[in-house]
Amino acid sequence: MTSILADSSKSMKTDRNTYVGNRFVCVKNPHLNSMDEDILYHLDLGTKTHNLPAMFGDVKFVCVRGSSNRMKAFAFIRKELGLEGSEEDMQDICTGTDRYCMYKTGPVLSINHGMGIPSISIMLHELIKLLYYAKCYDVTIIRIGTSGGIGIEPGSIVITDTAVDSFFKPQFEQIILDTVVTQNTELDKELAEELLKCSKEVPDFPTLIGHTMCTYDFYEGQGRLDGALCSFSNEKKLDYLQRAYKTGIRNIEMESSVFAAMCGLCGLKAAVVCVTLLNRLECDQINLPREVLLEYQQHPQKLISIFIKKRLGRYNPK
Amino acid sequence: MTSILADSSKSMKTDRNTYVGNRFVCVKNPHLNSMDEDILYHLDLGTKTHNLPAMFGDVKFVCVRGSSNRMKAFAFIRKELGLEGSEEDMQDICTGTDRYCMYKTGPVLSINHGMGIPSISIMLHELIKLLYYAKCYDVTIIRIGTSGGIGIEPGSIVITDTAVDSFFKPQFEQIILDTVVTQNTELDKELAEELLKCSKEVPDFPTLIGHTMCTYDFYEGQGRLDGALCSFSNEKKLDYLQRAYKTGIRNIEMESSVFAAMCGLCGLKAAVVCVTLLNRLECDQINLPREVLLEYQQHPQKLISIFIKKRLGRYNPK
């Protein structure tokens, strides 16, 4: 194992000392030991068909985002980190499937997760197994996303301390066979503080730490009045969102709870960093000009870029 | 309105008589009337920026599938229906977004929905509004997908009569504000029978009508032993799946319940037609050769092609 890690992490050699501890990514499944082969179906990778330690053993940062096109945009980290090669030679690792796209730039792995808890959960099961088979350790995983803000200026970044459900409870309920299992959704507090500290370097947009509500639905489930179905009044909607605000919720999205739960169980230090595209106390529709939306979506990307460069000892403030 | 329909449905003129009734796609949301503009954000379409009746008024069939690449594969329907133009000129209508892809071929609209209830639910809210604004009527919508079979031969097609939840109940539970709302998940019985009848034309794979279990998770939530997390034994798994089989469940997927609920509420005749990629009583991993998987995925496509051609009076058995 040691030799594999040494082989695969050449590009990280000079930065090794910046990593403290030695926390391997783990799985919580005794059945995996008895499997001769594990096919990571939705990633089009497998333990027999791919040398996962050689391909991924040096991964220290995993950036996950909703859509695949925006993953390509993250290729800029390559340039930012001063790694060799052009953007063009960054190939999608999951070419054999159209479910997810994955890119690797030195110690940074980027993968998209689609929309909603089920979609990110499939990706996370297979990603965590991948990192486990690749014998990765001290891995930080960050979800970079968009969200609806509550009571804060659009364009703000919310770093999640705890993901909460639609009843404002800090938990993720999962149905396993016939049973409802409740899991913890707290995220890594030190990592959140470290990210907040990084945000001081990009003062052009506000960044704060807060609770994030994670829902199963974008329309009625988030109190929107503009879906194909709506069974409540504007007053009921505002009452709900204001109560959410009072409990410390600052934004709403659709993946954070299962992300926090699964990463916490499997030894990944995890953060959720989302920009808000609107203030839900004021409106439901996302009707900003495209250039403003694109600019907003770059806010978390800028922050994460600084964070990774700092961690790698490559940050040079301009 | 009449003139718009007449304008937009020219390509359907000769086939008009095959449609009985006059059931408009509807929304169940009084707030929409007071909106000056409706931006269908995830489709990158809007009521002010696009002439939706002209673009979509003639739609009679909507085919929805999980992934975008497989949507392109559905372009073959163009050829099958004998419509003019090459496959190359079939452009994605949702070019401004990377969330969903949409293609239109005469009266057939194809759109992908990603994986899981939240992802298909966002698409359905915006698709239903689109069909409503376009004044579409007598629309049949079919989800064509892949699934895990229970006790049936891989490659079989299951036409869903009712979608059931993880507790085998024929319902979809949705959280709206603070309340859990339960919705009906029965699909159109006549349509299911019509599809089963069409399957007699393609005798190379078995087709049956059965219940479909819709889950929020692909791994533990479907009783799989091969995820990053697993907290139960093989015996517990088999007991669960065998009990599912006894209630009439023949396959498991991740979208049918909300699809049945929303389409039922909004006046769309809906069907779920999924091929099974494995028999879950025998295994968890999808490890068939790629060419077999690709062949299996064509089974529902072949069936739907015959169904649409029959409806349009263009079916000529070879």
XYZ file of C-alpha atoms in Angstrom:
636
model
C 0.000 0.000 0.000
C 2.755 2.390 0.953
C 4.431 1.918 -2.401
C 1.223 2.566 -4.275
C 0.684 5.772 -2.398
C 4.259 6.864 -2.974
C 3.909 6.114 -6.687
C 0.620 7.802 -7.185
C 1.227 10.910 -5.154
C 4.386 12.136 -6.816
C 2.788 15.412 -7.747
C 1.998 15.989 -4.067
C 5.438 15.218 -2.688
C 6.502 18.767 -1.944
C 3.201 19.479 -0.229
C 2.943 16.372 1.905
C 3.832 18.179 5.095
C 0.831 20.430 4.856
C -1.402 17.436 5.630
C -1.742 16.538 9.236
C -3.162 13.267 10.463
C -3.645 10.186 8.377
C -7.318 9.525 8.077
C -8.168 6.989 5.408
C -11.445 7.149 3.545
C -13.444 4.204 4.841
C -16.552 2.261 3.935
C -19.099 0.895 6.404
C -20.003 -2.297 4.620
C -18.654 -5.721 5.647
C -19.956 -7.313 2.433
C -17.438 -5.499 0.222
C -14.569 -7.643 1.556
C -16.049 -10.770 0.034
C -16.551 -9.305 -3.419
C -14.169 -10.480 -6.111
C -14.834 -7.405 -8.213
C -16.689 -4.167 -7.605
C -18.198 -2.418 -10.610
C -18.876 1.257 -9.929
C -21.679 1.172 -12.473
C -22.669 4.854 -12.656
C -19.019 5.961 -12.879
C -18.079 3.293 -15.437
C -15.089 2.268 -13.313
C -14.257 -1.006 -11.575
C -11.713 -2.659 -9.315
C -10.679 -5.196 -11.980
C -10.794 -2.954 -15.018
C -9.021 0.060 -13.502
C -5.965 0.561 -11.285
C -7.781 2.810 -8.851
C -4.804 3.428 -6.485
C -2.643 4.529 -9.414
C -5.413 6.660 -10.895
C -6.685 8.271 -7.699
C -4.280 7.553 -4.810
C -3.053 11.156 -4.629
C -6.496 12.756 -4.374
C -6.731 15.196 -1.451
C -9.579 17.449 -2.569
C -12.867 16.441 -4.145
C -15.088 19.170 -5.557
C -18.645 18.126 -6.351
C -21.181 20.227 -8.256
C -24.623 19.798 -9.760
C -24.100 20.021 -13.477
C -21.476 18.616 -15.800
C -20.876 21.760 -17.850
C -20.067 23.658 -14.722
C -17.607 20.906 -13.824
C -15.652 21.740 -16.956
C -15.568 25.328 -15.802
C -13.752 24.123 -12.732
C -10.853 23.102 -14.943
C -9.590 26.615 -14.247
C -8.200 25.225 -10.982
C -5.586 23.525 -13.120
C -4.345 26.895 -14.288
C -4.694 28.395 -10.815
C -2.597 25.642 -9.266
C 0.056 26.099 -11.939
C -0.205 22.477 -13.056
C 1.115 21.506 -16.455
C -0.921 20.736 -19.551
C -3.725 22.544 -21.282
C -7.404 22.552 -20.417
C -8.088 20.605 -23.595
C -6.242 17.529 -22.385
C -8.427 17.292 -19.299
C -10.539 14.315 -20.277
C -13.735 13.122 -18.616
C -12.717 9.994 -16.685
C -16.268 8.574 -16.803
C -16.459 8.551 -20.610
C -18.349 5.267 -20.781
C -21.398 6.668 -19.003
C -23.515 9.774 -19.354
C -24.651 9.732 -15.726
C -21.707 11.640 -14.232
C -18.581 13.443 -15.465
C -15.278 13.355 -13.577
C -12.086 15.380 -14.027
C -8.782 15.121 -12.169
C -6.223 17.893 -11.856
C -3.308 16.829 -9.670
C -4.692 16.272 -6.166
C -8.086 17.779 -7.101
C -10.894 15.519 -8.290
C -14.057 17.141 -9.678
C -17.313 15.312 -10.233
C -20.901 16.342 -10.856
C -23.842 14.907 -8.943
C -27.025 15.922 -10.735
C -29.948 17.344 -8.776
C -31.410 16.059 -5.540
C -30.605 13.648 -2.719
C -31.016 10.397 -4.698
C -28.735 11.552 -7.504
C -25.914 12.769 -5.221
C -26.307 9.675 -3.041
C -25.614 7.281 -5.951
C -22.521 9.295 -6.859
C -21.308 9.403 -3.250
C -21.648 5.646 -2.718
C -19.474 5.019 -5.765
C -17.053 7.905 -5.140
C -16.460 6.809 -1.536
C -15.785 3.237 -2.670
C -13.422 4.611 -5.314
C -11.471 6.658 -2.728
C -11.442 3.640 -0.393
C -10.130 1.259 -3.061
C -7.573 3.917 -4.080
C -6.407 4.067 -0.426
C -6.876 7.812 -0.236
C -6.430 9.585 3.073
C -6.905 13.046 4.529
C -9.423 13.876 1.842
C -11.467 17.069 1.973
C -14.687 17.090 -0.035
C -16.574 20.261 -0.896
C -19.963 20.618 -2.512
C -20.012 23.834 -4.540
C -23.526 24.781 -5.511
C -26.313 27.236 -6.062
C -29.179 27.808 -3.646
C -32.044 30.051 -2.698
C -31.128 32.471 0.088
C -33.365 33.433 2.987
C -33.030 37.008 4.190
C -29.594 37.560 2.640
C -28.358 39.428 -0.405
C -28.281 37.422 -3.689
C -24.706 36.575 -4.629
C -23.799 35.819 -0.993
C -22.044 32.598 -0.109
C -23.400 30.387 2.655
C -20.980 27.902 4.223
C -23.169 25.275 5.859
C -22.575 24.352 9.493
C -25.497 21.906 9.650
C -27.926 20.663 7.022
C -31.534 20.542 8.215
C -34.634 18.915 6.760
C -37.982 20.475 5.768
C -39.035 20.454 9.417
C -35.834 22.376 10.330
C -34.421 19.288 12.072
C -30.647 18.653 11.873
C -31.009 15.135 10.487
C -31.267 13.005 7.381
C -33.961 10.345 7.347
C -33.285 7.372 5.141
C -35.454 4.341 4.501
C -33.421 1.127 4.719
C -35.521 -1.950 3.986
C -38.614 -1.323 6.140
C -36.972 0.977 8.636
C -36.510 4.737 8.858
C -32.920 5.440 9.936
C -31.929 8.908 11.141
C -28.443 10.235 10.472
C -26.390 13.179 11.682
C -26.001 16.099 9.239
C -23.407 18.264 10.975
C -20.517 19.330 8.790
C -16.887 19.825 9.796
C -16.772 22.969 11.947
C -13.019 23.595 11.575
C -13.239 23.302 7.818
C -16.161 25.754 7.744
C -14.130 28.257 9.791
C -11.093 27.774 7.555
C -13.264 28.499 4.501
C -14.762 31.567 6.158
C -11.237 32.806 6.823
C -10.367 32.319 3.141
C -13.397 34.430 2.210
C -11.666 37.488 3.684
C -9.406 37.358 0.627
C -12.387 37.870 -1.711
C -14.230 40.834 -0.218
C -16.392 41.463 -3.305
C -19.214 39.264 -2.012
C -20.503 38.511 1.504
C -19.802 35.065 2.983
C -21.362 33.669 6.121
C -21.802 30.436 8.056
C -25.388 29.240 8.555
C -27.808 26.339 8.490
C -28.870 25.019 5.083
C -32.283 23.479 4.511
C -32.218 20.473 2.203
C -35.491 19.579 0.456
C -36.723 16.862 -1.908
C -38.553 19.323 -4.137
C -37.677 22.661 -5.712
C -41.237 24.028 -5.979
C -43.855 23.273 -3.297
C -41.185 21.645 -1.125
C -39.328 24.969 -0.903
C -42.502 27.023 -0.505
C -42.472 28.305 -4.104
C -45.680 29.722 -5.563
C -44.664 29.221 -9.217
C -44.709 25.450 -9.831
C -47.262 23.506 -11.862
C -48.852 22.681 -8.499
C -49.297 24.957 -5.511
C -51.714 24.416 -2.653
C -50.829 27.278 -0.274
C -51.010 31.075 -0.033
C -48.255 33.675 -0.156
C -48.856 34.283 3.577
C -48.308 30.615 4.438
C -45.149 30.577 2.321
C -43.704 33.680 4.009
C -44.598 32.367 7.452
C -42.703 29.138 6.679
C -39.609 30.875 5.311
C -39.545 33.383 8.177
C -39.732 30.566 10.714
C -36.862 28.893 8.851
C -34.836 32.116 9.069
C -35.442 32.336 12.818
C -33.944 28.885 13.358
C -30.732 30.015 11.622
C -31.427 28.717 8.110
C -29.849 31.021 5.507
C -30.311 29.041 2.313
C -32.180 26.131 0.715
C -30.820 23.511 -1.674
C -31.376 19.838 -2.428
C -28.282 17.758 -1.605
C -26.578 18.858 1.622
C -28.219 16.495 4.121
C -27.229 13.176 2.539
C -23.844 14.666 1.621
C -23.164 15.592 5.263
C -24.428 12.238 6.535
C -22.506 9.985 4.148
C -19.223 11.929 4.215
C -19.343 12.062 8.009
C -19.777 8.290 8.230
C -16.916 7.559 5.818
C -14.078 9.719 7.130
C -14.288 12.587 4.668
C -13.971 16.140 5.962
C -16.882 17.795 4.215
C -18.121 21.306 3.475
C -21.050 22.759 1.563
C -20.409 26.138 -0.058
C -23.347 27.554 -1.995
C -24.002 30.891 -3.585
C -27.550 32.267 -3.281
C -29.229 33.254 -6.550
C -32.204 35.081 -5.013
C -33.718 36.083 -1.696
C -36.720 33.802 -1.210
C -38.399 36.312 1.110
C -38.675 38.547 -1.953
C -39.310 36.236 -4.907
C -39.478 32.668 -6.254
C -38.295 33.010 -9.828
C -34.627 33.109 -10.816
C -34.828 35.978 -13.278
C -31.410 37.611 -13.131
C -29.595 38.303 -16.412
C -27.471 35.372 -17.533
C -24.196 37.258 -17.039
C -25.109 38.026 -13.416
C -26.028 34.373 -12.790
C -22.743 33.231 -14.293
C -20.836 35.732 -12.190
C -22.638 34.588 -9.010
C -21.809 30.970 -9.785
C -18.144 31.879 -9.808
C -18.211 33.130 -6.214
C -17.878 29.733 -4.503
C -15.379 28.646 -7.154
C -13.127 31.616 -6.352
C -13.332 30.838 -2.656
C -12.506 27.163 -3.085
C -9.621 28.003 -5.369
C -8.058 30.173 -2.644
C -8.723 27.477 -0.037
C -6.974 24.759 -2.065
C -4.051 27.001 -2.966
C -3.609 27.922 0.697
C -3.702 24.277 1.724
C -1.092 23.470 -0.913
C 1.066 26.413 0.117
C 0.640 27.979 -3.313
C -1.404 31.034 -2.481
C 0.065 34.359 -3.528
C -2.321 37.222 -2.834
C -2.218 39.714 -5.705
C -56.291 29.951 -28.808
C -57.947 28.028 -31.600
C -55.833 29.763 -34.210
C -52.644 29.033 -32.311
C -53.491 25.368 -32.130
C -54.381 25.267 -35.778
C -51.105 26.990 -36.649
C -48.909 24.912 -34.494
C -50.318 21.522 -35.205
C -50.045 21.469 -38.968
C -47.892 18.396 -38.962
C -50.606 16.545 -37.054
C -53.519 17.441 -39.302
C -53.865 14.103 -41.013
C -53.732 12.297 -37.701
C -56.145 14.470 -35.740
C -58.956 11.970 -35.940
C -56.998 9.326 -34.128
C -57.267 11.392 -30.938
C -60.450 11.107 -29.011
C -61.518 13.539 -26.348
C -60.045 16.934 -25.784
C -58.249 16.912 -22.500
C -56.023 19.922 -22.005
C -52.892 19.700 -19.915
C -53.702 21.682 -16.786
C -51.893 23.173 -13.835
C -53.163 23.214 -10.262
C -51.828 26.572 -9.183
C -53.971 29.707 -8.939
C -50.889 31.923 -8.532
C -49.735 31.376 -12.121
C -52.602 33.530 -13.479
C -51.204 36.627 -11.813
C -47.674 36.201 -13.141
C -46.622 38.571 -15.883
C -43.886 36.211 -17.030
C -42.970 32.645 -16.154
C -39.338 31.627 -16.508
C -38.915 27.861 -16.763
C -35.450 28.168 -15.269
C -34.166 24.602 -15.587
C -35.393 24.332 -19.186
C -34.080 27.774 -20.180
C -37.457 28.661 -21.663
C -39.975 31.342 -20.755
C -43.404 32.716 -21.618
C -42.023 36.069 -22.776
C -38.880 34.889 -24.496
C -40.418 31.959 -26.392
C -43.621 31.414 -28.346
C -44.526 28.225 -26.525
C -47.806 27.511 -28.403
C -45.979 27.792 -31.738
C -43.053 25.693 -30.543
C -44.978 22.975 -28.692
C -48.707 23.255 -29.470
C -48.716 20.069 -31.579
C -47.100 17.824 -28.951
C -49.079 14.623 -28.377
C -46.398 12.301 -26.996
C -43.743 13.088 -24.419
C -40.995 10.522 -23.849
C -38.913 11.058 -20.713
C -35.718 9.178 -19.849
C -32.944 9.403 -17.299
C -29.899 10.415 -19.245
C -29.304 12.944 -21.987
C -27.178 10.733 -24.245
C -29.908 8.164 -24.324
C -32.318 10.931 -25.322
C -30.290 11.472 -28.474
C -30.626 7.777 -29.195
C -34.360 8.326 -29.224
C -33.933 10.472 -32.293
C -34.449 7.242 -34.191
C -38.173 7.809 -33.735
C -37.797 10.559 -36.312
C -36.713 8.024 -38.874
C -39.286 5.491 -37.702
C -42.104 8.003 -38.099
C -40.899 8.886 -41.573
C -40.446 12.558 -40.696
C -38.234 14.739 -42.839
C -34.763 15.994 -41.978
C -31.622 14.341 -40.744
C -30.738 13.367 -37.195
C -28.046 16.027 -37.212
C -30.535 18.858 -37.451
C -32.310 17.719 -34.316
C -31.083 20.382 -31.936
C -31.356 20.378 -28.155
C -34.098 22.914 -27.370
C -32.678 23.594 -23.887
C -29.273 24.728 -25.160
C -28.901 27.493 -22.589
C -28.839 25.067 -19.660
C -26.993 21.870 -18.882
C -29.658 20.580 -16.487
C -31.912 18.909 -19.077
C -31.887 18.204 -22.820
C -35.022 18.346 -24.966
C -35.672 17.215 -28.536
C -38.816 17.517 -30.632
C -39.710 15.327 -33.582
C -43.120 16.210 -34.999
C -45.670 15.429 -32.269
C -43.050 13.644 -30.118
C -41.178 15.582 -27.430
C -38.246 13.869 -25.699
C -36.657 15.139 -22.503
C -34.319 13.665 -19.923
C -34.965 13.851 -16.192
C -31.757 12.831 -14.402
C -31.902 10.353 -11.528
C -34.321 10.307 -8.634
C -37.615 11.854 -7.535
C -36.329 15.415 -6.938
C -34.668 15.615 -10.359
C -37.688 14.331 -12.314
C -40.008 16.479 -10.205
C -38.237 19.732 -11.192
C -38.434 18.722 -14.846
C -42.125 17.757 -14.576
C -43.144 21.049 -12.930
C -41.580 22.976 -15.809
C -42.651 20.550 -18.554
C -46.277 20.600 -17.364
C -46.263 24.399 -17.302
C -44.752 24.378 -20.800
C -47.492 22.072 -22.129
C -50.132 24.185 -20.352
C -48.846 27.471 -21.802
C -48.585 25.788 -25.219
C -52.268 24.767 -24.891
C -51.495 21.118 -25.559
C -54.249 18.560 -25.212
C -54.654 14.788 -25.303
C -51.021 14.330 -24.380
C -49.604 10.920 -23.504
C -46.396 10.888 -21.458
C -44.210 7.819 -21.098
C -41.204 7.328 -18.867
C -38.794 4.926 -20.557
C -36.192 3.665 -18.155
C -33.993 0.999 -16.664
C -34.722 -0.817 -13.415
C -33.830 -3.750 -11.227
C -36.211 -6.676 -11.706
C -37.584 -8.875 -8.929
C -38.083 -12.510 -9.850
C -38.162 -11.905 -13.600
C -35.695 -12.478 -16.409
C -33.242 -9.608 -17.124
C -34.182 -7.847 -20.351
C -37.904 -8.070 -19.527
C -40.083 -4.994 -19.738
C -42.316 -4.016 -16.839
C -45.238 -1.711 -17.605
C -46.198 -0.164 -14.276
C -49.810 -0.296 -13.137
C -49.110 1.381 -9.794
C -45.976 2.875 -8.295
C -45.443 1.929 -4.651
C -43.091 3.305 -1.997
C -40.419 1.504 0.086
C -43.163 0.218 2.398
C -45.009 -1.230 -0.630
C -47.764 1.392 -0.267
C -49.401 2.776 -3.446
C -48.698 6.408 -2.615
C -46.264 9.283 -2.909
C -45.553 11.260 0.230
C -44.488 14.832 -0.294
C -43.536 17.460 2.265
C -45.254 20.775 1.540
C -44.265 23.467 4.035
C -44.655 21.631 7.358
C -47.137 19.062 6.171
C -46.804 15.567 4.723
C -49.199 15.255 1.788
C -50.036 11.839 0.329
C -50.754 11.477 -3.378
C -52.174 8.757 -5.602
C -49.654 6.839 -7.746
C -51.921 4.787 -10.003
C -51.088 4.995 -13.679
C -53.487 4.936 -16.623
C -54.835 1.366 -16.854
C -56.062 1.608 -20.464
C -52.728 2.973 -21.609
C -50.876 0.148 -19.828
C -53.109 -2.415 -21.586
C -52.593 -0.704 -24.944
C -48.817 -0.879 -24.423
C -49.012 -4.540 -23.416
C -50.941 -5.198 -26.624
C -48.184 -3.473 -28.628
C -45.621 -5.733 -26.972
C -47.088 -8.709 -28.853
C -45.446 -7.207 -31.957
C -41.977 -7.556 -30.387
C -41.892 -11.137 -29.117
C -38.111 -11.213 -28.572
C -38.399 -10.103 -24.952
C -41.052 -10.700 -22.263
C -43.313 -7.811 -21.286
C -45.635 -7.749 -18.283
C -47.744 -5.396 -16.191
C -46.800 -5.123 -12.513
C -46.223 -2.840 -9.555
C -43.024 -0.788 -9.520
C -41.288 0.166 -6.287
C -39.885 3.690 -6.323
C -37.069 4.426 -3.847
C -34.971 7.450 -2.846
C -31.721 5.472 -2.845
C -30.104 3.003 -5.225
C -28.017 1.116 -2.638
C -29.330 0.517 0.898
C -32.733 1.891 -0.107
C -33.131 -0.930 -2.649
C -31.659 -3.570 -0.363
C -28.273 -3.665 -2.128
C -25.299 -5.157 -0.320
C -22.665 -3.390 -2.452
C -22.816 0.301 -1.496
C -20.274 2.246 0.552
C -22.671 1.697 3.457
C -24.643 -1.425 4.304
C -26.173 -2.243 7.658
C -28.095 -5.454 6.935
C -27.492 -9.107 6.037
C -28.123 -10.977 2.802
C -30.994 -12.797 4.572
C -32.703 -9.522 5.511
C -32.262 -8.261 1.969
C -33.803 -11.385 0.419
C -36.661 -11.378 2.898
C -37.441 -7.761 1.930
C -37.305 -8.378 -1.814
C -39.354 -11.578 -1.541
C -42.021 -9.746 0.431
C -42.002 -7.072 -2.273
C -42.482 -9.756 -4.931
C -45.458 -11.216 -3.029
C -47.265 -7.848 -3.106
C -46.960 -7.781 -6.910
C -43.822 -5.640 -7.256
C -41.808 -6.706 -10.304
C -39.191 -3.985 -10.533
C -37.515 -1.131 -8.632
C -36.546 2.292 -9.925
C -36.336 5.842 -8.608
C -38.832 8.126 -10.374
C -42.208 6.457 -10.978
C -44.118 7.593 -7.877
C -43.808 11.354 -8.336
C -44.231 10.889 -12.095
C -47.544 9.048 -11.586
C -48.725 11.564 -8.977
C -47.932 14.757 -10.889
C -49.085 13.542 -14.317
C -52.316 12.242 -12.797
C -53.046 15.621 -11.209
C -52.356 17.584 -14.399
C -54.363 15.715 -17.025
C -51.568 13.742 -18.666
C -52.150 10.105 -19.518
C -49.015 8.506 -18.152
C -47.140 5.218 -18.410
C -43.870 3.879 -17.000
C -42.095 1.342 -19.201
C -38.819 0.041 -17.808
C -36.491 -2.724 -18.855
C -34.917 -4.774 -16.053
C -31.107 -5.018 -16.124
C -30.776 -7.751 -13.490
C -32.814 -9.988 -11.202
C -32.347 -8.567 -7.721
C -33.132 -11.944 -6.116
C -29.889 -13.159 -7.710
C -27.476 -10.219 -7.588
C -26.900 -6.528 -6.885
C -24.241 -5.537 -9.393
C -25.004 -4.628 -12.990
C -22.222 -6.608 -14.629
C -23.554 -7.502 -18.050
C -21.360 -6.820 -21.091
C -21.879 -3.329 -22.473
C -23.422 -4.614 -25.717
C -26.038 -6.611 -23.784
C -26.883 -3.576 -21.636
C -27.247 -1.420 -24.736
C -29.464 -4.033 -26.350
C -31.656 -4.272 -23.225
C -32.028 -0.504 -23.147
C -33.488 -0.636 -26.640
C -36.355 -2.908 -25.588
C -38.654 -0.190 -24.191
C -37.668 2.100 -27.047
C -38.801 -0.467 -29.606
C -42.095 -0.915 -27.799
C -42.796 2.828 -27.573
C -41.926 3.282 -31.216
C -44.590 0.727 -32.196
C -47.084 2.341 -29.805
C -46.604 5.826 -31.278
C -46.698 4.570 -34.840
C -49.932 2.686 -34.134
C -51.482 5.765 -32.560
C -50.487 7.825 -35.587
C -51.798 5.182 -37.971
C -48.310 4.681 -39.397
C -47.550 1.158 -38.213
C -46.634 -1.338 -40.899
C -45.582 -4.664 -39.399
C -42.610 -6.087 -41.309
